[in-house]
Amino acid sequence: MTVRSSETQDEQYNKPKSSYFNLPALDVSLAFPQATPASLFPPCTSDYYQFDDLLTPEEQSIRMKVREYMEKEIAPIMAKYWEKAEFPFHVVPKLGALGIAGGTIKGYGCPGLSITASAITVAELARVDASCSTFVLVHSALAMLTIAIAGTETQKQKYLPSMAQFKTIACWGLTEPDYGSDASSLKTTATKVSGGWRILEGQKRWIGNSTFADVLVIFARNTTTNQINAFLVKKDAPGLQATKIENKIGLRIVQNGDILFKKVFVPDEDKLPGMTSFWDTKKVFAASRLMVAWQPIGISMGVYDVSHRYLKERKQFGAPLADFQLTQQKLVQMLGNIQAMILIGWRLCKMYEKGTMTMGHVSLGKAWITSKGRETVSLGRELLGGNGILTDFLVAKAFCDLEPIYTFEGTYDINTLVTGREITGIASFKPSASTQQSRL
Ligand SMILES: Cc1cc2nc3c(=O)[nH]c(=O)nc-3n(C[C@H](O)[C@H](O)[C@H](O)COP(=O)(O)OP(=O)(O)OC[C@H]3O[C@@H](n4cnc5c(N)ncnc54)[C@H](O)[C@@H]3O)c2cc1C
């Protein structure tokens, strides 16, 4: 291998052959894709137990509306934006027109969907592109819901209507560089000053949409009460800086940022009065965790749909891959996983509606569904052979996108411990006293 000494030389040699020899750009028809890529999204074959039967006509209708939009508008462009790790700003008005932002929130221009309808929209977005569903979730199920739950009437009137149309975009900042799973120990402070609050020397990490959000919902420790409160910070507030986190291997379209606060002033009217302690975040997490649990469901459905089509199109040993017993077994295992994931997700929605769903219930659901999703996309990736590592066929992208979902909204471990605490009455988040003593 020739050793190259400069970035310019690297760029030169990395050019596709056609441009290297100054030929016209490579015609895709000259490539050998072997099957239909996911830019032409396959029909839905993964709803084997006819989930539609459990849905109201309104829920079925929003399902089809989001599905059609995603297959037509997002499928053709998603691989390109994912590869470039860029956000397709031009699709935002069309996403707004779907009438899904705000989910279950009633009034203030929000759609007032049932929790099941809201969950299905998350799955249908994620079936085609998990980044798109994450963008919507952060804005809607985290930021908008926090304002709806903890905001004053004036704040709701001011922010929610334009957020429902995606005219105002929001992010939601809880995690800090040193406090991820242990977010309740966060260190960013808010100190009362004349006319408002001063957010001092704080840092936030991983915050989705934060590089371009108009409004940032930020959690900080009130230095008077020592409790965690929430504040609405405007994007142009002096002392605020958000930097994009580069080199992610999943959800590459989502713009995650590191945020730095240097004496940012927040007027009194932008403090959310209903967020008086970390305990209050649970009201948001109950719904947002349930929504996130529907992401792996949608992702797995998309991967199954693509794999199902691929196995019929691609031939080896003189027959379509679908002819072989081992490939059928993997496909059926994926399908079985998806049916069980849907039914658990649906049951959680019904319990949420009845007011009987606990944090233990939803945490088990998010942890279990996500781990089954991981298994499902990994089978899909395997079934597509070499094409299973190309973003063009969805499965490689979905495989990578599931990893951050396994980790955010409480990691698999933390969600397991939440359920463990509920069923035993014993919290095991912190090392036991004896372990701590042995460290001394
Ligand atoms: C793509 C992406 C988007 C995100 N978006 C947002 C966002 O919009 N807003 C926001 O506020 N945050 C966001 N996050 C942050 C996310 O919530 C955290 O990454 C998550 O809570 C885990 O924290 P951590 O990464 O610091 O991992 P850590 O807490 O350092 O955990 C590392 C490992 O240790 C394990 N672990 C930690 N504590 C325990 C314990 N007590 N017992 C057993 N195991 C334990 C974890 O399960 C994990 O496996 C995002 C993260 C990612 C990756």
mmCIF file of C-alpha atoms and ligand atoms in Angstrom, residues 138 172-175 180-181 205-208 248 251 256 404 407-411 413-414 417 429, ligand 1:
data_model
loop_
_atom_site.group_PDB
_atom_site.id
_atom_site.type_symbol
_atom_site.label_atom_id
_atom_site.label_comp_id
_atom_site.label_asym_id
_atom_site.label_seq_id
_atom_site.Cartn_x
_atom_site.Cartn_y
_atom_site.Cartn_z
ATOM 1 C CA VAL A 138 -37.052 15.232 21.616
ATOM 2 C CA TRP A 172 -34.418 19.142 26.186
ATOM 3 C CA GLY A 173 -31.255 19.281 28.264
ATOM 4 C CA LEU A 174 -30.874 17.134 31.357
ATOM 5 C CA THR A 175 -27.692 15.081 30.837
ATOM 6 C CA GLY A 180 -25.648 10.628 32.653
ATOM 7 C CA SER A 181 -27.397 7.735 34.391
ATOM 8 C CA ARG A 205 -23.999 16.849 26.873
ATOM 9 C CA TRP A 206 -25.753 14.865 24.158
ATOM 10 C CA ILE A 207 -28.652 17.279 23.785
ATOM 11 C CA GLY A 208 -30.559 16.424 20.585
ATOM 12 C CA LYS A 248 -21.525 9.292 16.042
ATOM 13 C CA LEU A 251 -28.799 8.464 14.642
ATOM 14 C CA ASN A 256 -26.571 16.227 19.298
ATOM 15 C CA PRO A 404 -28.110 4.986 21.119
ATOM 16 C CA THR A 407 -28.725 3.819 25.890
ATOM 17 C CA PHE A 408 -30.914 6.932 26.048
ATOM 18 C CA GLU A 409 -34.100 7.503 28.044
ATOM 19 C CA GLY A 410 -32.426 5.344 30.726
ATOM 20 C CA THR A 411 -29.960 2.655 29.669
ATOM 21 C CA ASP A 413 -29.382 -1.371 33.068
ATOM 22 C CA ILE A 414 -30.954 1.688 34.644
ATOM 23 C CA LEU A 417 -32.983 -1.272 38.131
ATOM 24 C CA PHE A 429 -28.532 2.202 41.837
HETATM 25 C C1 LIG B 1 -27.685 9.835 20.670
HETATM 26 C C2 LIG B 1 -28.030 10.286 22.046
HETATM 27 C C3 LIG B 1 -29.019 11.249 22.224
HETATM 28 C C4 LIG B 1 -29.286 11.752 23.498
HETATM 29 N N1 LIG B 1 -30.179 12.785 23.649
HETATM 30 C C5 LIG B 1 -30.334 13.371 24.861
HETATM 31 C C6 LIG B 1 -31.158 14.538 25.000
HETATM 32 O O1 LIG B 1 -31.760 15.028 24.037
HETATM 33 N N2 LIG B 1 -31.254 15.107 26.235
HETATM 34 C C7 LIG B 1 -30.613 14.614 27.319
HETATM 35 O O2 LIG B 1 -30.754 15.188 28.404
HETATM 36 N N3 LIG B 1 -29.825 13.516 27.214
HETATM 37 C C8 LIG B 1 -29.666 12.881 26.016
HETATM 38 N N4 LIG B 1 -28.857 11.775 25.879
HETATM 39 C C9 LIG B 1 -28.123 11.287 27.052
HETATM 40 C C10 LIG B 1 -28.572 9.920 27.536
HETATM 41 O O3 LIG B 1 -29.756 10.027 28.247
HETATM 42 C C11 LIG B 1 -27.394 9.324 28.354
HETATM 43 O O4 LIG B 1 -26.401 8.966 27.416
HETATM 44 C C12 LIG B 1 -27.826 8.128 29.163
HETATM 45 O O5 LIG B 1 -28.639 8.523 30.238
HETATM 46 C C13 LIG B 1 -26.615 7.361 29.732
HETATM 47 O O6 LIG B 1 -25.710 8.214 30.345
HETATM 48 P P1 LIG B 1 -24.142 8.154 29.965
HETATM 49 O O7 LIG B 1 -24.028 8.160 28.504
HETATM 50 O O8 LIG B 1 -23.470 9.216 30.732
HETATM 51 O O9 LIG B 1 -23.659 6.715 30.455
HETATM 52 P P2 LIG B 1 -23.215 6.332 31.941
HETATM 53 O O10 LIG B 1 -24.222 6.797 32.935
HETATM 54 O O11 LIG B 1 -21.807 6.734 32.157
HETATM 55 O O12 LIG B 1 -23.297 4.734 31.875
HETATM 56 C C14 LIG B 1 -22.279 3.923 31.268
HETATM 57 C C15 LIG B 1 -22.631 2.452 31.518
HETATM 58 O O13 LIG B 1 -22.702 2.183 32.913
HETATM 59 C C16 LIG B 1 -23.960 1.625 33.258
HETATM 60 N N5 LIG B 1 -24.374 2.116 34.574
HETATM 61 C C17 LIG B 1 -24.400 3.393 35.033
HETATM 62 N N6 LIG B 1 -24.845 3.426 36.299
HETATM 63 C C18 LIG B 1 -25.133 2.151 36.644
HETATM 64 C C19 LIG B 1 -25.674 1.525 37.802
HETATM 65 N N7 LIG B 1 -26.030 2.225 38.894
HETATM 66 N N8 LIG B 1 -25.825 0.177 37.798
HETATM 67 C C20 LIG B 1 -25.522 -0.552 36.695
HETATM 68 N N9 LIG B 1 -25.005 -0.029 35.563
HETATM 69 C C21 LIG B 1 -24.837 1.311 35.537
HETATM 70 C C22 LIG B 1 -24.911 2.112 32.175
HETATM 71 O O14 LIG B 1 -26.050 1.256 32.067
HETATM 72 C C23 LIG B 1 -24.008 2.074 30.949
HETATM 73 O O15 LIG B 1 -23.974 0.778 30.432
HETATM 74 C C24 LIG B 1 -28.601 11.234 24.624
HETATM 75 C C25 LIG B 1 -27.653 10.226 24.424
HETATM 76 C C26 LIG B 1 -27.349 9.771 23.174
HETATM 77 C C27 LIG B 1 -26.282 8.721 23.012
#
